[in-house]
mmCIF file of C-alpha atoms in Angstrom:
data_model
loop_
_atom_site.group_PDB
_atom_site.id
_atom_site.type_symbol
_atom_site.label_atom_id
_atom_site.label_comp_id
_atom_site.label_asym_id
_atom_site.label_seq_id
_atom_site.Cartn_x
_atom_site.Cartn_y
_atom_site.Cartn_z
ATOM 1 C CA UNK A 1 33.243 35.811 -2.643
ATOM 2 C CA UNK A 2 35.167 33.993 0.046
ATOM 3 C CA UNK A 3 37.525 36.127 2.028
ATOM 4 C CA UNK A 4 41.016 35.305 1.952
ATOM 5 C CA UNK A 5 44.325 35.434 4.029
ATOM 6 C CA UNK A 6 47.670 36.254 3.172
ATOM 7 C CA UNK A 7 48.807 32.687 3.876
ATOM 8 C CA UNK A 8 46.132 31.570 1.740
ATOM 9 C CA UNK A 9 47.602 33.597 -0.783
ATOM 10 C CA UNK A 10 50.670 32.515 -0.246
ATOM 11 C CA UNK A 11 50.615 29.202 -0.105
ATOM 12 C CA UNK A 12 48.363 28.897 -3.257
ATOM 13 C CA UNK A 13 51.215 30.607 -4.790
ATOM 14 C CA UNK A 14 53.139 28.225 -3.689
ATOM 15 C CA UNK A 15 50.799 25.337 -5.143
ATOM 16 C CA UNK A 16 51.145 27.120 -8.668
ATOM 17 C CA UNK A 17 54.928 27.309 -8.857
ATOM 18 C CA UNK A 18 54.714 23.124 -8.530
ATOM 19 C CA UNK A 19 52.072 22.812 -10.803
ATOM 20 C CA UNK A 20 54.401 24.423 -13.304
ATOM 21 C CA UNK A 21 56.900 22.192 -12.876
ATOM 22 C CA UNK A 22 54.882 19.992 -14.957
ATOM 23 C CA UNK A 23 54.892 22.738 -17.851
ATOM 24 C CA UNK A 24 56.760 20.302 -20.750
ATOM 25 C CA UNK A 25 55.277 17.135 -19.448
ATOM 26 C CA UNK A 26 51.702 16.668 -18.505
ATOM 27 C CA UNK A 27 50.015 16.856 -21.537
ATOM 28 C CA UNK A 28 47.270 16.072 -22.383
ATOM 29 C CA UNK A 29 46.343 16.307 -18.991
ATOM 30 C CA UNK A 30 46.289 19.703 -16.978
ATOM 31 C CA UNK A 31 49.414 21.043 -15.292
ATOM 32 C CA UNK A 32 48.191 20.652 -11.265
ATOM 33 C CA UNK A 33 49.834 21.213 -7.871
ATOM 34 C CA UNK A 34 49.085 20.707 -4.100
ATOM 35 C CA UNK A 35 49.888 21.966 -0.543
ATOM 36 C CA UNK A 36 48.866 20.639 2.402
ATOM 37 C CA UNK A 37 49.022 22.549 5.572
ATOM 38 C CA UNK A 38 48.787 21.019 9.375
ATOM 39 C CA UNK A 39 48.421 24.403 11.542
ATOM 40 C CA UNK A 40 51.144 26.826 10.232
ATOM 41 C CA UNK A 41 53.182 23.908 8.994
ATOM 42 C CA UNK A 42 53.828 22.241 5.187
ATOM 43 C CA UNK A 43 53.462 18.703 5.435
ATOM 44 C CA UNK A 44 52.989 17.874 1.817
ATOM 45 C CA UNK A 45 53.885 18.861 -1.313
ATOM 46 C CA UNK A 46 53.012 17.362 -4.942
ATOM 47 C CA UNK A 47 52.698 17.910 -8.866
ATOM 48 C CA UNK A 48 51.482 16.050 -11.531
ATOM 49 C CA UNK A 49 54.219 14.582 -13.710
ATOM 50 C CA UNK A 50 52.882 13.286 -16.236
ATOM 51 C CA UNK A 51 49.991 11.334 -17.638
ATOM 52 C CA UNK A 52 49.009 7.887 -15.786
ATOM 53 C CA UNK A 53 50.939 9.084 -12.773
ATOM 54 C CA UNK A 54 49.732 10.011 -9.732
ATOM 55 C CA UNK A 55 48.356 13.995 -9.552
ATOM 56 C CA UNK A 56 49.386 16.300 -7.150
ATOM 57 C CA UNK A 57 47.075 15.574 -4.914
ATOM 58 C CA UNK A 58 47.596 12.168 -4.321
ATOM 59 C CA UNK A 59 51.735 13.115 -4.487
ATOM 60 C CA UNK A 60 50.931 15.021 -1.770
ATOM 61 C CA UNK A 61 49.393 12.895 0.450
ATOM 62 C CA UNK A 62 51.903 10.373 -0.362
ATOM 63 C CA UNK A 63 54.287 12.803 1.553
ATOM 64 C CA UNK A 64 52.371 14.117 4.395
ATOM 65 C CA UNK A 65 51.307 10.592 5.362
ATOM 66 C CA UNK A 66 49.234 10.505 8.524
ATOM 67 C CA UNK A 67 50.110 14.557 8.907
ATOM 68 C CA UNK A 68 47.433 14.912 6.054
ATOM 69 C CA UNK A 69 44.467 14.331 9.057
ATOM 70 C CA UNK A 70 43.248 17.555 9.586
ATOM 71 C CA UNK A 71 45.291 19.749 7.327
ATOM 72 C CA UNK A 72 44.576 21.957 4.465
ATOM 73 C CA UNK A 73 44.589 20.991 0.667
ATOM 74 C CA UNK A 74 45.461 23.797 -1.270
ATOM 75 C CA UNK A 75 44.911 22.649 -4.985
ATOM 76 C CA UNK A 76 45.085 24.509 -8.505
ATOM 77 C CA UNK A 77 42.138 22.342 -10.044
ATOM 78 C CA UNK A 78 39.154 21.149 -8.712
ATOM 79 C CA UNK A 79 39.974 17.414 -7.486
ATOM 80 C CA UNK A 80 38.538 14.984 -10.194
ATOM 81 C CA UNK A 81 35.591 12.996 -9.423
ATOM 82 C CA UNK A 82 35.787 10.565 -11.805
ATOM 83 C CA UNK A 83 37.941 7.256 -12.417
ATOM 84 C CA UNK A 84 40.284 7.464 -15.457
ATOM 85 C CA UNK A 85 43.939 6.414 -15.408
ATOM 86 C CA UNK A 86 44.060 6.850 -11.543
ATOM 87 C CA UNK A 87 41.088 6.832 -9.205
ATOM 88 C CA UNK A 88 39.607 10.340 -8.307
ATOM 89 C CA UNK A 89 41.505 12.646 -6.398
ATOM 90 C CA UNK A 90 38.313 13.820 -3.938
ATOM 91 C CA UNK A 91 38.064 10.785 -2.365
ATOM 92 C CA UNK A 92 42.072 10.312 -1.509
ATOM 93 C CA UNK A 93 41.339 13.743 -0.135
ATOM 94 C CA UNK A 94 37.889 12.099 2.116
ATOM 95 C CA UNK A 95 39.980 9.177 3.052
ATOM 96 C CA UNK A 96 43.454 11.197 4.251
ATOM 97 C CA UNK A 97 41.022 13.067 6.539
ATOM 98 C CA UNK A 98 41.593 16.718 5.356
ATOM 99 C CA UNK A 99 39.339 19.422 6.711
ATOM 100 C CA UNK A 100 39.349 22.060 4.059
ATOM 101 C CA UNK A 101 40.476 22.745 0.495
ATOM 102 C CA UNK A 102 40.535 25.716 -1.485
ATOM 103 C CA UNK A 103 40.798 25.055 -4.754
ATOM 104 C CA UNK A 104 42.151 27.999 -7.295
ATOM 105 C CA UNK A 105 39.282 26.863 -10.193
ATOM 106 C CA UNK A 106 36.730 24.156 -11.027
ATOM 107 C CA UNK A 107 37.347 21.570 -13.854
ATOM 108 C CA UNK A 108 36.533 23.213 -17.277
ATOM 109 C CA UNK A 109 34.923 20.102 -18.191
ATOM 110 C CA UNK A 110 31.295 21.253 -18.489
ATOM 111 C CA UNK A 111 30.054 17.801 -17.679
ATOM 112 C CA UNK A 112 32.006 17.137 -14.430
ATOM 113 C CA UNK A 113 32.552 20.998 -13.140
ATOM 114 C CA UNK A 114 31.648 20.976 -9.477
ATOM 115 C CA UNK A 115 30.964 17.879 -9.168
ATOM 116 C CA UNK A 116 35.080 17.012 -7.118
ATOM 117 C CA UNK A 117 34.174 20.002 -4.825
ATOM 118 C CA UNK A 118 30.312 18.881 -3.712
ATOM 119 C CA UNK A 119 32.116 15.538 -3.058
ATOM 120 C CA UNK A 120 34.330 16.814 -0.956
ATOM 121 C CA UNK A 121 31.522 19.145 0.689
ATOM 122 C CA UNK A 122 29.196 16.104 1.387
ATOM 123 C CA UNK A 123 31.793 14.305 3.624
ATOM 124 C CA UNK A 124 31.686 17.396 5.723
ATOM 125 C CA UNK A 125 34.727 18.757 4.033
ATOM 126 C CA UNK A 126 34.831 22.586 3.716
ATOM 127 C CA UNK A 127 35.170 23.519 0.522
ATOM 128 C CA UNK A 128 36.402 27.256 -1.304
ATOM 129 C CA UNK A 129 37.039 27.844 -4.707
ATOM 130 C CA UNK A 130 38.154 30.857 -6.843
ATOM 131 C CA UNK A 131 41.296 31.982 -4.772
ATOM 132 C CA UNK A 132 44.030 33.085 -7.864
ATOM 133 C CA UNK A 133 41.868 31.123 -10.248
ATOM 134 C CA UNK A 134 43.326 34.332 -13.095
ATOM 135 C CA UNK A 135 46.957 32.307 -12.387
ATOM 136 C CA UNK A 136 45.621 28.827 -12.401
ATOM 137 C CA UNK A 137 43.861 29.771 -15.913
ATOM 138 C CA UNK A 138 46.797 30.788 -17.395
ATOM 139 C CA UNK A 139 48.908 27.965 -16.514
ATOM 140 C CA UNK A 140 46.112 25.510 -18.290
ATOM 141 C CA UNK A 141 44.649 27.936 -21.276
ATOM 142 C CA UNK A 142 44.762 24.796 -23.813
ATOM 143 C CA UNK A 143 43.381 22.521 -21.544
ATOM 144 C CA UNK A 144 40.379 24.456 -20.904
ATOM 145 C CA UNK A 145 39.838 25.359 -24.040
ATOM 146 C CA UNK A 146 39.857 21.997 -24.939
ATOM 147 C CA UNK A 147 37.244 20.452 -22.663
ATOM 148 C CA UNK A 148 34.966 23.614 -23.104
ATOM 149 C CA UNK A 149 35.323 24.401 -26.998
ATOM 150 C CA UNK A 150 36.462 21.034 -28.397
ATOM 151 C CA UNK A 151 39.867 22.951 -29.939
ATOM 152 C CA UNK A 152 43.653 23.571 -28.405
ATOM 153 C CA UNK A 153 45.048 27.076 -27.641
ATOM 154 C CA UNK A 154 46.782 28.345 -30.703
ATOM 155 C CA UNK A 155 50.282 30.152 -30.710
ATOM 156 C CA UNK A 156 51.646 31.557 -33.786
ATOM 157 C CA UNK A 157 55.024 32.243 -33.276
ATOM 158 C CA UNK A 158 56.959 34.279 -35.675
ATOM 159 C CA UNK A 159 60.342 36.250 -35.827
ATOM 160 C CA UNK A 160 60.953 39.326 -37.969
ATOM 161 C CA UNK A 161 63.068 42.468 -37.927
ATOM 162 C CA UNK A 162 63.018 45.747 -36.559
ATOM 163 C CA UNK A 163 61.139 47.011 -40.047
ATOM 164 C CA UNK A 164 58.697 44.291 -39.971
ATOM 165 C CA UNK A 165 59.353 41.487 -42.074
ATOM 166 C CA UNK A 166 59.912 37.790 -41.948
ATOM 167 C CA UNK A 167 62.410 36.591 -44.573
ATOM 168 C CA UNK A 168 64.317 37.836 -47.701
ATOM 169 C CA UNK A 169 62.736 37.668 -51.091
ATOM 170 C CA UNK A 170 63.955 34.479 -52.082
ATOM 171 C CA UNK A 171 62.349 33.144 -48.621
ATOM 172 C CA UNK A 172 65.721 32.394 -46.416
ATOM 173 C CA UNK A 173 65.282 33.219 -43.366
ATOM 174 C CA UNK A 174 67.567 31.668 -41.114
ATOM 175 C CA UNK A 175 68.441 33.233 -38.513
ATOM 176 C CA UNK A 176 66.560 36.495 -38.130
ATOM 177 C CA UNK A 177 67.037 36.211 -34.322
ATOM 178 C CA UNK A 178 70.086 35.575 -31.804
ATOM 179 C CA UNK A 179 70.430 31.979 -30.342
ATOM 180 C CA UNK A 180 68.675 33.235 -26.736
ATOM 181 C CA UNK A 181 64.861 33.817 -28.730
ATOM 182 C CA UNK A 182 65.679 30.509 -30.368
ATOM 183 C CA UNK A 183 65.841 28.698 -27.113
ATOM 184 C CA UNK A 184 62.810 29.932 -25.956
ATOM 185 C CA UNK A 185 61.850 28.630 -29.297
ATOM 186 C CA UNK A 186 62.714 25.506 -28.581
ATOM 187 C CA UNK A 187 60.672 26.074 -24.905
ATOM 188 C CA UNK A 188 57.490 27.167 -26.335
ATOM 189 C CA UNK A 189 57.496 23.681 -28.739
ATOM 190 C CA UNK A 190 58.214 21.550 -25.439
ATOM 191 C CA UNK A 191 54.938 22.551 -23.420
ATOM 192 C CA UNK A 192 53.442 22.322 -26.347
ATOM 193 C CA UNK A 193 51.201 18.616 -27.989
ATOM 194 C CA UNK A 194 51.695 19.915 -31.552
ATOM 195 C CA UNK A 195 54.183 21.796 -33.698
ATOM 196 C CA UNK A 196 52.523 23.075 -37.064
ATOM 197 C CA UNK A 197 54.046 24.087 -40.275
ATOM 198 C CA UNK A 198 53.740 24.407 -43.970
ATOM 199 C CA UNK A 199 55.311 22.904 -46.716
ATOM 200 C CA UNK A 200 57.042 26.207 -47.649
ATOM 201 C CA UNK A 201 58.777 26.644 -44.506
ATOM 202 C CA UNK A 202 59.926 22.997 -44.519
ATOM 203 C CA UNK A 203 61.365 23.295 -47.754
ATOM 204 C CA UNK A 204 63.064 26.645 -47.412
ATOM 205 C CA UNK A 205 64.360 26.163 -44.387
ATOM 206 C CA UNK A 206 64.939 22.174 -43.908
ATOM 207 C CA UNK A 207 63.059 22.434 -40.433
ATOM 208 C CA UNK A 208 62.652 19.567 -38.667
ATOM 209 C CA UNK A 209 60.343 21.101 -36.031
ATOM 210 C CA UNK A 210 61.700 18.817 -32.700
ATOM 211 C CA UNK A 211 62.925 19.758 -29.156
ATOM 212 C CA UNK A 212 66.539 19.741 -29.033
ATOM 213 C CA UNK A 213 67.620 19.038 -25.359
ATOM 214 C CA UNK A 214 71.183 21.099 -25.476
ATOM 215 C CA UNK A 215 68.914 24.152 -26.773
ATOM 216 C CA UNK A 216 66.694 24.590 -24.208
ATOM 217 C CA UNK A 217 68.659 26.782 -22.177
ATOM 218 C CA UNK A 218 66.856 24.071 -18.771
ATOM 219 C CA UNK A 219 68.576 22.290 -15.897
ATOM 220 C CA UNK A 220 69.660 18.736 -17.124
ATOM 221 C CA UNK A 221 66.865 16.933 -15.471
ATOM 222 C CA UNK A 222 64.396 19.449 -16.708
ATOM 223 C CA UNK A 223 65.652 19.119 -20.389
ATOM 224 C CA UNK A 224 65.555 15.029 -20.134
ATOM 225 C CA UNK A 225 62.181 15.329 -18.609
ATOM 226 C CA UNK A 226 61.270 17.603 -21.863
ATOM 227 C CA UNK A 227 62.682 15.842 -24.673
ATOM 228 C CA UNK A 228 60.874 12.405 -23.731
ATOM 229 C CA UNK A 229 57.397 13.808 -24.977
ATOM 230 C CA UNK A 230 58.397 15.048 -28.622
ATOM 231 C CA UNK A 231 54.987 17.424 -29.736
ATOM 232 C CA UNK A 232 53.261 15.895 -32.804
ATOM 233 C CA UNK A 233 54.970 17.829 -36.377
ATOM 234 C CA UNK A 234 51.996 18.570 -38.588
ATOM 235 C CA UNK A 235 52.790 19.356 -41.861
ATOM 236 C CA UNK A 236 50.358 21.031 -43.586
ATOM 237 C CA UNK A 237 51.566 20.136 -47.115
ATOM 238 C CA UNK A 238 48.270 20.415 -49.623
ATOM 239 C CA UNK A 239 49.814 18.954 -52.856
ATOM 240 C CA UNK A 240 52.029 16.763 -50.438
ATOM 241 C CA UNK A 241 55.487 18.606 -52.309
ATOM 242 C CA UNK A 242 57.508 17.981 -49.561
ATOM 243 C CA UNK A 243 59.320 14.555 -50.546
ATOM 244 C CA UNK A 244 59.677 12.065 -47.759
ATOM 245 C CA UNK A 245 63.347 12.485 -47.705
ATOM 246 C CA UNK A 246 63.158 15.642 -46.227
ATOM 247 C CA UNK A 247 65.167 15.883 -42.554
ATOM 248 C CA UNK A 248 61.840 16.611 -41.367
ATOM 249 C CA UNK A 249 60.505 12.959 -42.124
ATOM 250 C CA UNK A 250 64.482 11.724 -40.340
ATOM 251 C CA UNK A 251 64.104 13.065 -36.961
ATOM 252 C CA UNK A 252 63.216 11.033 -34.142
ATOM 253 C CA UNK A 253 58.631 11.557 -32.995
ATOM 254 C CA UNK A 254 55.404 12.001 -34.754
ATOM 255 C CA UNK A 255 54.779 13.330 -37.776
ATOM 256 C CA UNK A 256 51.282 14.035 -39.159
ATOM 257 C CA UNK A 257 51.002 15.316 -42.856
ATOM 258 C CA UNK A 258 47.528 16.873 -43.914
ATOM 259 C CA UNK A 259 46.499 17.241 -47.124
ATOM 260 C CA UNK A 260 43.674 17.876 -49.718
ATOM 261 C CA UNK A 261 43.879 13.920 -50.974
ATOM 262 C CA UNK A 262 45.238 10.892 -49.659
ATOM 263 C CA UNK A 263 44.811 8.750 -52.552
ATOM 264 C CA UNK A 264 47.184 5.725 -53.358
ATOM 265 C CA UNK A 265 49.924 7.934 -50.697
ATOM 266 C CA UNK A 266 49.410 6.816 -47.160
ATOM 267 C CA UNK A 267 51.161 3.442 -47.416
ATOM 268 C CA UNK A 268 53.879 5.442 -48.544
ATOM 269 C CA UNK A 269 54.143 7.948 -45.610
ATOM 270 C CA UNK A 270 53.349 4.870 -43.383
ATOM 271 C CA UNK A 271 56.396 3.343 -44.623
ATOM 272 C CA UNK A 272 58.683 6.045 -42.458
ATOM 273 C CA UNK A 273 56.967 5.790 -39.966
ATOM 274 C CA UNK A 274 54.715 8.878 -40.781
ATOM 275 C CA UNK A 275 50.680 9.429 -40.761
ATOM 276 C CA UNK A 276 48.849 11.050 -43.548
ATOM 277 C CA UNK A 277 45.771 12.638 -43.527
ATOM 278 C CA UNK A 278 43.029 14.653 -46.243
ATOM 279 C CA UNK A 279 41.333 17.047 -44.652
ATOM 280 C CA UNK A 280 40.504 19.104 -47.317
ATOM 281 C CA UNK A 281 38.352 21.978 -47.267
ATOM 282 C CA UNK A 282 35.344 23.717 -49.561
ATOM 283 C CA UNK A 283 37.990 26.570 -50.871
ATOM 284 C CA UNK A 284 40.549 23.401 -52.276
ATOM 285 C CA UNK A 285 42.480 23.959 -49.412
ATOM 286 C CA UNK A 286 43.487 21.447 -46.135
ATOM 287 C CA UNK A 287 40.712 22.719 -43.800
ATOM 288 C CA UNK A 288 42.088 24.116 -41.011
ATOM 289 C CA UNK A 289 39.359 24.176 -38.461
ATOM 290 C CA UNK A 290 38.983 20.236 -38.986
ATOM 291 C CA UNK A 291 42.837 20.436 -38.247
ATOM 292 C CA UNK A 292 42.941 21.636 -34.842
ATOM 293 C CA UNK A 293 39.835 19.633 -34.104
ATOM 294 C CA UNK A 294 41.645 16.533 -34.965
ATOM 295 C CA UNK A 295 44.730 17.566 -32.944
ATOM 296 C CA UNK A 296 42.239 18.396 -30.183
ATOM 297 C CA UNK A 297 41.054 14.188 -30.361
ATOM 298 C CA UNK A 298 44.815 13.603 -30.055
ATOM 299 C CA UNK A 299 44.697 15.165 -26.863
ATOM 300 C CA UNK A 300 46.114 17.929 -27.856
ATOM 301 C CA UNK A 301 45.933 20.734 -25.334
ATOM 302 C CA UNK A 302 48.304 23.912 -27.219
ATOM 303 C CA UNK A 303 49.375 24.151 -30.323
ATOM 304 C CA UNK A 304 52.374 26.313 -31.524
ATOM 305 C CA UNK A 305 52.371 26.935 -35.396
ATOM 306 C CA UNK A 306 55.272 27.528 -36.927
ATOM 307 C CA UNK A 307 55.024 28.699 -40.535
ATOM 308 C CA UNK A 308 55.709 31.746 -43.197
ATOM 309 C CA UNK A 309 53.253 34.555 -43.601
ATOM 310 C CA UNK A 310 50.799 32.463 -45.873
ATOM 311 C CA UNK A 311 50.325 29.685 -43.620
ATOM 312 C CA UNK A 312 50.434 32.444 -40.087
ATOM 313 C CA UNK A 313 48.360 34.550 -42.603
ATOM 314 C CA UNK A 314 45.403 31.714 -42.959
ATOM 315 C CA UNK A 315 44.960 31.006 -38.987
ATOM 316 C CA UNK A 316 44.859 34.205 -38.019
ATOM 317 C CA UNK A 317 41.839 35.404 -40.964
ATOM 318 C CA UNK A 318 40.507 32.462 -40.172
ATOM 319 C CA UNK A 319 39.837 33.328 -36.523
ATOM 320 C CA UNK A 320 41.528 30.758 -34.952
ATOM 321 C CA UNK A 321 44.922 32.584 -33.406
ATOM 322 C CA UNK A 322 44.774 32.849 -29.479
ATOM 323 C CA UNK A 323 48.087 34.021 -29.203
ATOM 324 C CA UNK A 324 50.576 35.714 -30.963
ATOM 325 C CA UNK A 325 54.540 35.753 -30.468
ATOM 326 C CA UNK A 326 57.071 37.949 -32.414
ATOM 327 C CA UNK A 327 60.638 38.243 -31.688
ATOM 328 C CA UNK A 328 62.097 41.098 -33.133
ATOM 329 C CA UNK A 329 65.299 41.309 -33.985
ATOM 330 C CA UNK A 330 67.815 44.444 -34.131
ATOM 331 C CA UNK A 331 68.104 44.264 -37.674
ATOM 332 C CA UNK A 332 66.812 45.402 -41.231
ATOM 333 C CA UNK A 333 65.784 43.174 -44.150
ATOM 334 C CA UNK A 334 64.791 45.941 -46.537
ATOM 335 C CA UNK A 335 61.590 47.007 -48.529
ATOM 336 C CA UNK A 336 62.428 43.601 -50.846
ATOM 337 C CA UNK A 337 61.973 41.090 -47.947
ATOM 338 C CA UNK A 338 58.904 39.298 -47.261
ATOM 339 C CA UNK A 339 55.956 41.006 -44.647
ATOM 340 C CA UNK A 340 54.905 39.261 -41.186
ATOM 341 C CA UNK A 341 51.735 37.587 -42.461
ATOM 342 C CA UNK A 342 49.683 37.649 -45.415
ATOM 343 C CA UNK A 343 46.699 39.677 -44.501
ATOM 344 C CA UNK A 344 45.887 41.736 -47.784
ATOM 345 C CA UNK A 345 43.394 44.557 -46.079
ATOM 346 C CA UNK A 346 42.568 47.541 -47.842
ATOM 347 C CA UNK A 347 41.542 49.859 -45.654
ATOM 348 C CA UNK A 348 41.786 51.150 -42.521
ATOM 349 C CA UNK A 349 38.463 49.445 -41.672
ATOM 350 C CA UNK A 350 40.153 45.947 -42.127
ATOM 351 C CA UNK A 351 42.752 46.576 -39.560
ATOM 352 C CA UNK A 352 42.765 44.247 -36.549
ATOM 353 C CA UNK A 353 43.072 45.488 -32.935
ATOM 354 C CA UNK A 354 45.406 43.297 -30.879
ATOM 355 C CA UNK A 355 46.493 43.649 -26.702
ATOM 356 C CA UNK A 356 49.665 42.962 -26.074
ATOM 357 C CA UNK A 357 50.246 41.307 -22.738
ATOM 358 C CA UNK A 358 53.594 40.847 -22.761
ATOM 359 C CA UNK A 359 56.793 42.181 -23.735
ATOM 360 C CA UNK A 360 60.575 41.407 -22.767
ATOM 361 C CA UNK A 361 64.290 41.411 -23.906
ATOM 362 C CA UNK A 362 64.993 37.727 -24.651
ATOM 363 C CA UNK A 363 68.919 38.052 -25.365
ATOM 364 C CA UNK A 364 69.761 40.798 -28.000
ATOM 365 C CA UNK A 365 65.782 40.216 -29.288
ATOM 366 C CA UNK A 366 62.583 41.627 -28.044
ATOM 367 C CA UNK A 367 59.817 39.289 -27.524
ATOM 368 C CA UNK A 368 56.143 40.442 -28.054
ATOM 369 C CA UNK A 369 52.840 38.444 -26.724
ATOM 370 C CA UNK A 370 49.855 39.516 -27.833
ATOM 371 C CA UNK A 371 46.050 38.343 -27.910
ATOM 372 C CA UNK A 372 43.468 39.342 -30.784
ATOM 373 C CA UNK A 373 40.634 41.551 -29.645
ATOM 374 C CA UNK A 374 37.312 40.021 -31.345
ATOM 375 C CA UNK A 375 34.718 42.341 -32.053
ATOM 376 C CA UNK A 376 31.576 42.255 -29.282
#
């Protein structure tokens, strides 16, 4: 393991807070960001935007200029190798004459890992990789996930009181929690590629599932920057009940409606503007594996879904949650109102073990992350 100063630390740090700055807009490529360092001076900075721009490392070097001779590249992803929309970062890095780069990680890509980093070590560049790769991982989990496993990361975000449940009897449920948890709501679907819900929730509640600029509780440039890449809305709508009236066919972006059978409908969907797709499984049901492998195709890095406990329910006994969020809110719904997902265990046997990773005040609401612990 390479050893490691504090500036190293530092300034990789520093490379991480720009990459973020891409956090609502890079998709489906990988949130990145650069430093270059001359001696014990910044002479570049840079972040990927968005997709067919220039990445960070090329930003960079567009700022340090002729200052980039020498310095110090200190990058949050291995420098691609390859041509796609823009040429490969590795050999702007050979031709601006840098001496070393220390990379936090190497592209997940199984196919191309490594290969950016021995590029830059055969032109006599020296090359370190690994320094606060935990941070660079976490800034990226649906991207990796997506070039190693073929699937996005998968939030399930749900709200519920302080005894545990989701929405009264009759299924209302607006609005469990204060308008400071629904901003970060509104956050969570704007880094995200695709919003998912069922028909239930889009009927009971009229959702229409988009990123609302004046909700985002962002700077004005950072909510502009947001709302120009709406996610994807995928309905998950089996027996396609949800009529094409419905505000969430009216709202401005994507919509994607999966279903058992497409028979004799899609022109009809394709008339507003909407896509509709059978994916249906062996149980009679849309299969939701094939789901988040299609989405994946899209380019989908993370997914948030969005849904009541049936929908929430399926994902997670299905195996396919990576992350869970609950805001809980300071208030009772009684014994009468419906539970947080539909998991009908039995025993104590059934139960599922979960780590919570995170957990914060969000306005007058709690906020709860937590990861499911898979059996070795």
């Amino acid at each position: 393991m390479p050893e490691w100063s504090f500036a190293d630390r530092e300034l990789m740090s520093r490379a991480l807070e720009l990459a973020a700055r891409g956090l609502y807009t890079t998709e489906p490529n990988p949130r990145v960001g650069c430093v270059l360092v001359h001696g014990e001076q910044v002479v570049g900075e840079g972040w990927h935007v968005q997709a067919g721009e220039g990445h960070a490392e090329v930003n960079a070097l567009a700022q340090a200029g002729e200052r980039a001779r020498g310095a110090t590249a200190y990058v949050t992803l291995e420098p691609c190798s390859h041509f796609g929309k823009t040429p490969p970062c590795a050999d702007a890095l050979i031709k601006a004459g840098v001496s070393r780069v220390v990379a936090a990680m190497q592209d997940p890509n199984p196919q191309v890992a490594g290969n950016g980093l021995q590029r830059l070590r055969d032109a006599g560049i020296e090359v370190t990789c690994g320094l606060l790769e935990e941070q660079a991982r976490e800034l990226n989990p649906g991207f990796i996930k997506r070039m190693q496993q073929g699937l996005p990361w998968v939030r399930v975000k749900l709200a519920m009181s302080l005894d545990g449940r989701t929405a009264m009897a009759s299924g209302e449920s607006k609005w469990i929690t204060g308008p400071a948890a629904r901003a970060d709501v509104q956050r969570l679907r704007a880094r995200s590629g695709a919003v998912i819900s069922g028909a239930d929730s889009v009927l009971l509640d009229d959702s229409a599932l988009t990123v609302r600029a004046s909700e985002l509780g962002l700077s004005a440039d950072e909510a502009a920057a947001a709302v120009q890449r709406q996610p994807l809305r995928v309905l998950i709508d089996s027996l396609r009940r949800v009529p094409l009236e419905q505000r969430f066919f009216r709202e401005a972006g994507p919509t994607l409606v999966i279903s058992t059978s497409a028979e004799q409908a899609a022109e009809s969907y394709q008339s507003i503007g909407s896509e509709l797709l059978a994916l249906p499984g062996d149980d009679g049901k849309v299969d939701l594996v094939t789901v988040l492998r299609n989405l994946a195709e899209r380019g989908c890095n993370e997914v948030l879904v969005e849904a009541g406990a049936g929908l929430s329910g399926a994902f997670w006994r299905a195996g396919l949650v990576d992350e869970l969020i609950v805001y809980m809110a300071p208030r009772l719904l009684g014994s009468q109102a419906r539970p947080l997902m539909q998991l009908p265990f039995e025993s104590m046997s059934e139960a599922m073990d979960i780590a919570v990773t995170d957990m914060r005040a969000i306005g007058q609401d709690w906020r709860i992350t937590a990861r499911p612990i898979f059996p070795s």
